[in-house]
Short mmCIF file of C-alpha atoms in Angstrom, two decimals:
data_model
loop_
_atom_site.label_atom_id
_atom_site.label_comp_id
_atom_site.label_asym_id
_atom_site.label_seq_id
_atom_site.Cartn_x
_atom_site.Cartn_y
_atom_site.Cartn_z
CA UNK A 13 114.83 -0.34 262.45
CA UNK A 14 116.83 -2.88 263.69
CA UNK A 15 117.23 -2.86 267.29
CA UNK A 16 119.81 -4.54 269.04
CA UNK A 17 120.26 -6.17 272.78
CA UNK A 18 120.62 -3.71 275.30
CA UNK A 19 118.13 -4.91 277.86
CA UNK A 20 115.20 -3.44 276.40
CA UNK A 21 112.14 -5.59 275.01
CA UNK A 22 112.93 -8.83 276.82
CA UNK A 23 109.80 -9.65 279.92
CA UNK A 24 109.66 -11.94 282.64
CA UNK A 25 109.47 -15.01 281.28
CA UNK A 26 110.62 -17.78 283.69
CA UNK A 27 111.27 -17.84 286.69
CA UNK A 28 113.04 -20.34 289.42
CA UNK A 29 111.18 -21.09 292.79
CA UNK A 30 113.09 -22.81 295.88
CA UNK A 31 110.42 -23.33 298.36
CA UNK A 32 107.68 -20.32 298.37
CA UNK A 33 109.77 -17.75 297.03
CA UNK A 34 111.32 -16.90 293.72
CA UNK A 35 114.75 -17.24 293.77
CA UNK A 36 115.60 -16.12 289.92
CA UNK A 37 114.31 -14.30 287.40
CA UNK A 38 115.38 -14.99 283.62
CA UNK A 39 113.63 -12.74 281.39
CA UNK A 40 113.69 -13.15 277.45
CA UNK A 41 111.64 -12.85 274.14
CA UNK A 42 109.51 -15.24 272.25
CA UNK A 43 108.50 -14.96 268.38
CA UNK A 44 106.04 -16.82 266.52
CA UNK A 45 105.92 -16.44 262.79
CA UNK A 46 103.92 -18.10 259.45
CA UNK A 47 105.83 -18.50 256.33
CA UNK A 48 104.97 -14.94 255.01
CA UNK A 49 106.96 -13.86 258.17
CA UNK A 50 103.78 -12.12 259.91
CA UNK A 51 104.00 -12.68 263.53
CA UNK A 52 101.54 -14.91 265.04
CA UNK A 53 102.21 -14.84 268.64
CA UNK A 54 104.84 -12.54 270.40
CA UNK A 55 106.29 -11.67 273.74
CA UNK A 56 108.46 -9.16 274.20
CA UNK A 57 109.88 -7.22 271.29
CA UNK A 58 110.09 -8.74 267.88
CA UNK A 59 112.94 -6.78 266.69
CA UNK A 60 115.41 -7.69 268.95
CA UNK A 61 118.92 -8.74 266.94
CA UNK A 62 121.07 -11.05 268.09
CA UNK A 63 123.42 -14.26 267.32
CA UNK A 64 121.07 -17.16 266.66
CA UNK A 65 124.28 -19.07 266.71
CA UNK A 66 123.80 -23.02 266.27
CA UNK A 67 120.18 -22.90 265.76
CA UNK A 68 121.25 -21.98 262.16
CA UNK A 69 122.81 -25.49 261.73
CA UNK A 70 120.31 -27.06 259.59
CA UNK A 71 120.23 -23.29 257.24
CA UNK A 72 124.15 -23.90 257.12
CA UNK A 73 123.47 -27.69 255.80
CA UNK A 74 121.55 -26.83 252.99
CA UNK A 75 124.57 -26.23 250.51
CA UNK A 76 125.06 -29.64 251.34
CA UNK A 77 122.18 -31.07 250.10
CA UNK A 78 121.20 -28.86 247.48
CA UNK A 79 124.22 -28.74 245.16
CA UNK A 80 124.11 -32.84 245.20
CA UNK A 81 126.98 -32.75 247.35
CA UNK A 82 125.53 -35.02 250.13
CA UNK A 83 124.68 -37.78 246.91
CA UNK A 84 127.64 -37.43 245.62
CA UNK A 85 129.56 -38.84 248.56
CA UNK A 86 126.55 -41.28 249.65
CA UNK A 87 125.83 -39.22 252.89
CA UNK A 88 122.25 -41.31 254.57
CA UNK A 89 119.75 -39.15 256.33
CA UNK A 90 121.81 -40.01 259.74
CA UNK A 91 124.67 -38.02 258.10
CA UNK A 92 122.51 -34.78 257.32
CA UNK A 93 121.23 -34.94 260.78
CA UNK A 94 124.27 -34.61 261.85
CA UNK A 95 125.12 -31.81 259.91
CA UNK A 96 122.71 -29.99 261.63
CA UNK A 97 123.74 -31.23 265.16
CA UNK A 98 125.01 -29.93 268.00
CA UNK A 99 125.95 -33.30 269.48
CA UNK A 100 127.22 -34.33 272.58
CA UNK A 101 130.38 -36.64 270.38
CA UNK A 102 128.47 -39.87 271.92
CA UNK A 103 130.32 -42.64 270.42
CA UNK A 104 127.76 -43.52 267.70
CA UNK A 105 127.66 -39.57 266.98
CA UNK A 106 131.70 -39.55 266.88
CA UNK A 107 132.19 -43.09 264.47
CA UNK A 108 129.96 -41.12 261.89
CA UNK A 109 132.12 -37.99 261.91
CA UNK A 110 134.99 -40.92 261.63
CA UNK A 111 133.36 -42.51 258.77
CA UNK A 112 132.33 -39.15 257.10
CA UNK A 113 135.84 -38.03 257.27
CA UNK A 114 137.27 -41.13 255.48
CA UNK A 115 134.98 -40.89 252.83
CA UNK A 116 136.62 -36.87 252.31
CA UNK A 117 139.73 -38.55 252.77
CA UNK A 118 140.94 -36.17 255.26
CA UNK A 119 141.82 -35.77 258.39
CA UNK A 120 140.53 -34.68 261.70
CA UNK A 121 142.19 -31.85 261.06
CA UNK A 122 140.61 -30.06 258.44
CA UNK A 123 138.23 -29.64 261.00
CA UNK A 124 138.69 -25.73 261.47
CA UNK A 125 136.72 -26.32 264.42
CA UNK A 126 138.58 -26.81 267.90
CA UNK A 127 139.76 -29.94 269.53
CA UNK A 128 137.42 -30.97 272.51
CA UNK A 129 136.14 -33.88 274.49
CA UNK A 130 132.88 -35.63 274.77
CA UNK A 131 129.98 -33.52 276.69
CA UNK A 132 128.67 -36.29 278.48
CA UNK A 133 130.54 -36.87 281.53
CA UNK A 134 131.06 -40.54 281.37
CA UNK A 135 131.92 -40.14 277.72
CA UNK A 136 134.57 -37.63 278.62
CA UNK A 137 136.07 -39.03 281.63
CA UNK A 138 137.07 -42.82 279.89
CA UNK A 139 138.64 -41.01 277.16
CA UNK A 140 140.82 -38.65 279.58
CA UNK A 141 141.52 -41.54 282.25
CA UNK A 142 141.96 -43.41 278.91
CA UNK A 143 144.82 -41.01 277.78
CA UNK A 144 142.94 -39.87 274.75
CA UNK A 145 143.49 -36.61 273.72
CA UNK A 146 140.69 -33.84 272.62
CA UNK A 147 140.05 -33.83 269.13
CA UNK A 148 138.42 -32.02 266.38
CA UNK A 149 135.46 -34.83 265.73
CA UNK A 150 134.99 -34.47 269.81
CA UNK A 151 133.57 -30.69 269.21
CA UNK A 152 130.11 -30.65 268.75
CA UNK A 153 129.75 -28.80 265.78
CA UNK A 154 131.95 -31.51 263.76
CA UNK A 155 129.20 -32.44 261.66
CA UNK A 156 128.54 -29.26 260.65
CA UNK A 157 131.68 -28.39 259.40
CA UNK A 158 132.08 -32.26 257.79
CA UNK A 159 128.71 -30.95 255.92
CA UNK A 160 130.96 -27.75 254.77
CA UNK A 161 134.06 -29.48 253.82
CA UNK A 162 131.70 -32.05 251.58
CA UNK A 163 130.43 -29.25 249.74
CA UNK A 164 134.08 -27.99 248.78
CA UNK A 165 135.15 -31.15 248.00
CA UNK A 166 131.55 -31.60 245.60
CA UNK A 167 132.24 -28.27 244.25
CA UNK A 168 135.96 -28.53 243.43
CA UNK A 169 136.89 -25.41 245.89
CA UNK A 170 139.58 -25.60 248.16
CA UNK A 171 138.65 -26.83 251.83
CA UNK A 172 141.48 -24.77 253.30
CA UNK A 173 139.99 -21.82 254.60
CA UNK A 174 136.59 -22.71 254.49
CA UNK A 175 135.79 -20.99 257.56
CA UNK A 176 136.93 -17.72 256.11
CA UNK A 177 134.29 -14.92 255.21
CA UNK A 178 135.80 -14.62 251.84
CA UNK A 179 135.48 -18.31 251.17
CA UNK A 180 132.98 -19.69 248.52
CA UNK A 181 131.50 -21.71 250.84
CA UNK A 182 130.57 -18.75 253.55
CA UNK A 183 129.35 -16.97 250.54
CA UNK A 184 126.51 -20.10 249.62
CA UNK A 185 125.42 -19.57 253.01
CA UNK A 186 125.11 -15.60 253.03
CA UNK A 187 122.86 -16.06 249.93
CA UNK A 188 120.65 -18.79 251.26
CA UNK A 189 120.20 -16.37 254.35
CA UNK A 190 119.09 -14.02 252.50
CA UNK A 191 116.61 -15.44 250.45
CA UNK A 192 115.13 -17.08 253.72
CA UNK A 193 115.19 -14.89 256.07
CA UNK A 194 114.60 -11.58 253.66
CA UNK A 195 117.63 -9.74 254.64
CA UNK A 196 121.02 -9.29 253.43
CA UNK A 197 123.71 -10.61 255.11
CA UNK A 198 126.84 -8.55 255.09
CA UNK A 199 130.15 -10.05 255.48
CA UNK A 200 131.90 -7.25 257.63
CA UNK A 201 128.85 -7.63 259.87
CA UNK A 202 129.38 -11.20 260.87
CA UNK A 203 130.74 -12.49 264.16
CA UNK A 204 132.75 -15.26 264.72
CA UNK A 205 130.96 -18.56 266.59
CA UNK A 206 131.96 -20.78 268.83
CA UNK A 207 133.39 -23.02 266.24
CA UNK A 208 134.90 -20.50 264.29
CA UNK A 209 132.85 -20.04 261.39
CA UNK A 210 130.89 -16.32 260.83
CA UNK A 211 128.06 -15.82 263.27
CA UNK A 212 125.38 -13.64 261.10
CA UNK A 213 122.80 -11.82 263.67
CA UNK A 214 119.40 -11.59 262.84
CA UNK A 215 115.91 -10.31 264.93
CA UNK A 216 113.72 -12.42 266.25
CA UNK A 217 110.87 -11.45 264.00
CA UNK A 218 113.57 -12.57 260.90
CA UNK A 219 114.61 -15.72 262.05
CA UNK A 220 110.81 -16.78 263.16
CA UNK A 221 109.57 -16.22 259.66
CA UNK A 222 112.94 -18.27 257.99
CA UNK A 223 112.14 -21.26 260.33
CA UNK A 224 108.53 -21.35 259.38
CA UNK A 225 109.43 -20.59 255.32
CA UNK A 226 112.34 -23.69 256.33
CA UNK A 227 109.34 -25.77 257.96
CA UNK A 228 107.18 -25.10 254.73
CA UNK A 229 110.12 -25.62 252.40
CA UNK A 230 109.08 -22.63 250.43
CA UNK A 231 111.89 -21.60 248.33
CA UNK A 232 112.19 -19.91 244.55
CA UNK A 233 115.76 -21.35 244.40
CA UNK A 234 115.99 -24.34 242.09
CA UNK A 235 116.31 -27.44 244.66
CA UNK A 236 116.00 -25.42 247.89
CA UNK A 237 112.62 -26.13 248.61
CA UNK A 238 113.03 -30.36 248.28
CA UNK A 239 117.09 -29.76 250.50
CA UNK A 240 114.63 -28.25 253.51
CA UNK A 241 112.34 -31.36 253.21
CA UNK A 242 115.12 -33.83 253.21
CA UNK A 243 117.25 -32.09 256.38
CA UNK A 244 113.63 -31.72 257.89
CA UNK A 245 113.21 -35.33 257.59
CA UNK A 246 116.52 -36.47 258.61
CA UNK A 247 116.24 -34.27 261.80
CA UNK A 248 112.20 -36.30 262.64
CA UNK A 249 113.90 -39.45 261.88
CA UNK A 250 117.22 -39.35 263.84
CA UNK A 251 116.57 -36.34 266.37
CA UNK A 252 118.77 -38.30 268.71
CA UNK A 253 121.39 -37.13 266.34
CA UNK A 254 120.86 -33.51 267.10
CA UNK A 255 122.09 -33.51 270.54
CA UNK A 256 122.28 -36.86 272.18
CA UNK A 257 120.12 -39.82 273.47
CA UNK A 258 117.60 -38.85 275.67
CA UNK A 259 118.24 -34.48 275.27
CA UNK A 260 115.28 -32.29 275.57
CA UNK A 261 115.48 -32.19 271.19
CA UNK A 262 114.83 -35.97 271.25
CA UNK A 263 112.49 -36.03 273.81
CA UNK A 264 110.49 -32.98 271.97
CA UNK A 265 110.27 -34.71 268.69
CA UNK A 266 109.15 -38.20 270.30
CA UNK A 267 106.67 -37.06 272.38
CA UNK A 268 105.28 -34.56 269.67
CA UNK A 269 105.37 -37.45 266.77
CA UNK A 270 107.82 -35.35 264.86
CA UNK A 271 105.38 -32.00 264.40
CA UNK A 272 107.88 -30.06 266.76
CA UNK A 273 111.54 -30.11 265.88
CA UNK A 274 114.26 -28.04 267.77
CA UNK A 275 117.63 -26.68 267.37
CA UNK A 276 119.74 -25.22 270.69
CA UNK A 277 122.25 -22.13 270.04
CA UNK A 278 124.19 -20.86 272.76
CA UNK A 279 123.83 -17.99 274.81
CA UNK A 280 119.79 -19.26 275.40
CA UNK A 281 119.10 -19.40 271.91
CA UNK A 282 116.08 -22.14 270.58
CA UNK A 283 114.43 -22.44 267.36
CA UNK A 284 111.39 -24.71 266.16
CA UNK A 285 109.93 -25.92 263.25
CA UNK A 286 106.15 -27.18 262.78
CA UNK A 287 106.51 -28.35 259.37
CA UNK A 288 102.82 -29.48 259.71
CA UNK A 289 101.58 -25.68 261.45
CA UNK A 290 104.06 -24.09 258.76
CA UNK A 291 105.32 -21.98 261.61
CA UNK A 292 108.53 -21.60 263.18
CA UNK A 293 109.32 -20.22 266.60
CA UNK A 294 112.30 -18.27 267.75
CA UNK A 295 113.14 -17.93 271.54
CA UNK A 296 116.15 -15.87 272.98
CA UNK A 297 116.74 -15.99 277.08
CA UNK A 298 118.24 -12.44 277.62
CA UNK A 299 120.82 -13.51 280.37
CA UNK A 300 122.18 -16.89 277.91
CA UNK A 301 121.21 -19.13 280.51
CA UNK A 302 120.04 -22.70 278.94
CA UNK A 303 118.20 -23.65 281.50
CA UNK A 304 114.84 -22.14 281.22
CA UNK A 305 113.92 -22.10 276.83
CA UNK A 306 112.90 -25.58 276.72
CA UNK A 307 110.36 -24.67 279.88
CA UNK A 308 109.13 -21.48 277.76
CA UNK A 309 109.15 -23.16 274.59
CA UNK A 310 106.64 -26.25 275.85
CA UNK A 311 104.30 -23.26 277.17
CA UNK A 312 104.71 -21.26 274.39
CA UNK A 313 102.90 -24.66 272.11
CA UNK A 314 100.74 -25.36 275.11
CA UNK A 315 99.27 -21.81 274.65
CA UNK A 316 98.67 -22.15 271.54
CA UNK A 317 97.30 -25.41 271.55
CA UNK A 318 100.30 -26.81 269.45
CA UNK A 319 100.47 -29.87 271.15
CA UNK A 320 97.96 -32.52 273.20
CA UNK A 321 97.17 -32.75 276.58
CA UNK A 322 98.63 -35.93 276.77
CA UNK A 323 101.85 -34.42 275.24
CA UNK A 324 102.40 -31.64 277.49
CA UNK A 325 102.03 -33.94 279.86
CA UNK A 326 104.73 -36.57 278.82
CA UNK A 327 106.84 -33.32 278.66
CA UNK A 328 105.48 -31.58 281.83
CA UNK A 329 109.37 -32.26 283.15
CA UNK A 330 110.90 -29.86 280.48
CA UNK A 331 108.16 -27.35 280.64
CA UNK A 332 109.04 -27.48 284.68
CA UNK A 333 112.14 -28.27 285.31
CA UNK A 334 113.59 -29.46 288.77
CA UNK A 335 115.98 -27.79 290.89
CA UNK A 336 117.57 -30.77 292.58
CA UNK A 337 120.37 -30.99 295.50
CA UNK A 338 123.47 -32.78 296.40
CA UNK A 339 120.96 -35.58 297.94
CA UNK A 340 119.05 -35.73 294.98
CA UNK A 341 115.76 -33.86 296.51
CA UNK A 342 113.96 -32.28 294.33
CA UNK A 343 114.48 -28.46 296.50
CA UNK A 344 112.22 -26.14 293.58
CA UNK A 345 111.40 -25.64 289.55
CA UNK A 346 111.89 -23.74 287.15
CA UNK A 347 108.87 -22.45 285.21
CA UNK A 348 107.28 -20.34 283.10
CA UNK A 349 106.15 -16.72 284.64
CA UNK A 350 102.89 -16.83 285.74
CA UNK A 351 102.74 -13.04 285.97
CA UNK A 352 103.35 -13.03 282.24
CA UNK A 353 101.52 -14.25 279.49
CA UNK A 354 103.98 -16.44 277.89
CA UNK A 355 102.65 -15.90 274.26
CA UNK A 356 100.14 -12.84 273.04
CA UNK A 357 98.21 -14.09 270.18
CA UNK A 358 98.31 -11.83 267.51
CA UNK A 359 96.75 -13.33 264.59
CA UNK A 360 94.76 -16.72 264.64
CA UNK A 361 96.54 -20.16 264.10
CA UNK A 362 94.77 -22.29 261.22
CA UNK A 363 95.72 -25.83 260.46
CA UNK A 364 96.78 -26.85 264.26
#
């Protein structure tokens, strides 16, 4: 049965300390699955549903690469990362989306995205002093929908519309998460996302077992299996593409050599891959706070002995994050609950 978020199944699972007390609580679930979908490792209840929202980015660039699309139009592996971005419109991020555009030859506005500004600060405040106005390539999911709008072009369908439930394009994706994830995705069960395409919901047992069957590229659809390989590759080779220089999804990749790859959705949403492991690893935070899944993910590998000593350590700033005031000080942490097992093992990990 598929049981959806009402505050049940989600534990303890970080907390925030300001001195000697615990200030916060955020409490969430953690899935661990192999490519046949078994859980390895869970905490909290598997069959939560929810939204994984942008984490499906790289699921929704497959259409891309698979129908020869991405080829077609000469897209490099710097493109396909960022079709699977969420990126902070840094200005290397924002001449691709540029370029990619002119290739389409359209405009901005076929976006159906939203107009925004930069997410970096700096970014954001020369182009406002500057008198620029938000824009469609600004919004961080404009390389996703660039990825879209390549396929209709590739395919001859119209790109009007393409964020429409009905559209061709929506359809390709329903199938391909389907055939991943091993459950049908109805089209008057979608919500809408951020950027305004449909937001399909899935648990957290389903979308564990399609990242680690995406991480294996196992696939019985002709040209699937080798489109997971390539994205998977694009995202180890440019993961500064992702997000931004320097964001947690760089930093994880770096430090890892590439075996751990990671994709943010909103409302405390984070998946992995370990193409190498053949796992994947689904985390929801039930409140939709950001702050603490990078923290839970690092334990949750550290548990199960997913990454080195000397990794954890180069990443010990993630897995504990400081709580810093308007001096600078470093005033507490956030952190993985010690009064909960981050991660049960369920079934033993081979190949780690």
């Amino acid at each position: 049965m598929r049981r959806e978020i009402l505050g049940m199944g989600y534990v303890p699972i970080a907390e925030v300390r300001r001195g000697s007390a615990v200030e916060s609580l955020h409490f969430g679930a953690v899935v661990v699955a192999d490519a046949d979908g078994a859980p390895v490792a869970v905490t909290g209840d598997p069959d939560l549903v929810t939204y994984p929202r942008s984490s499906l980015k790289p699921f929704q660039a497959l259409p891309l690469v698979e129908s020869g699309a991405a080829d077609a139009f000469g897209l490099t592996p710097q493109f396909l990362a960022l079709a699977c971005a969420s990126h902070r419109a840094e200005p290397f991020q924002v001449a691709l989306v540029r370029e990619w555009l002119a290739r389409l030859e359209l405009e901005p506005d076929a976006l159906a995205c939203g107009p925004d500004y930069p997410r970096g600060s700096d970014d954001r405040d020369r182009l406002v002093w500057g008198g620029v106005p938000a824009s469609r390539v600004f919004h961080n999911c404009s390389g996703k929908h660039s990825g879209l709008l390549t396929y209709c072009r590739h395919q001859g369908i119209p790109t009007a519309g393409y964020e429409q439930s009905d559209h061709p394009a929506q359809a390709a994706m329903r199938e391909i998460f389907t055939e991943i994830a091993g459950c049908g995705v109805k089209a008057d069960e979608l919500g809408v996302d951020g950027c305004n395409l449909p937001a399909p919901t899935f648990s957290l047992r389903q979308m564990a077992g399609a990242l680690a069957r995406f991480a294996s590229a196992r696939s019985s659809h002709p040209g699937r299996s080798d489109a997971m390989a390539r994205l998977l590759d694009a995202m180890r080779s440019h993961p500064d593409h992702i997000s931004g220089r320097g964001q947690p999804v760089q930093r994880l990749c770096e430090a890892t050599e590439g075996r751990v790859l990671a994709k943010t959705g909103a409302e405390g949403f984070l998946a992995a891959w370990l193409p190498r492991d053949q796992l994947g690893i689904a985390i929801k935070i039930a409140d939709g706070a950001p702050r603490a899944r990078f923290a839970v993910l690092i334990e949750t590998l550290v548990q199960l002995d997913l990454v080195s000593a000397a990794q954890a350590e180069a990443l010990d700033d993630l897995r504990r994050p400081a709580i810093v005031n308007s001096i600078g000080r470093t005033v507490g942490r956030i952190a993985p609950c010690p009064r909960c097992q981050p991660v049960r093992t369920i079934l033993p990990l081979t190949g780690s």
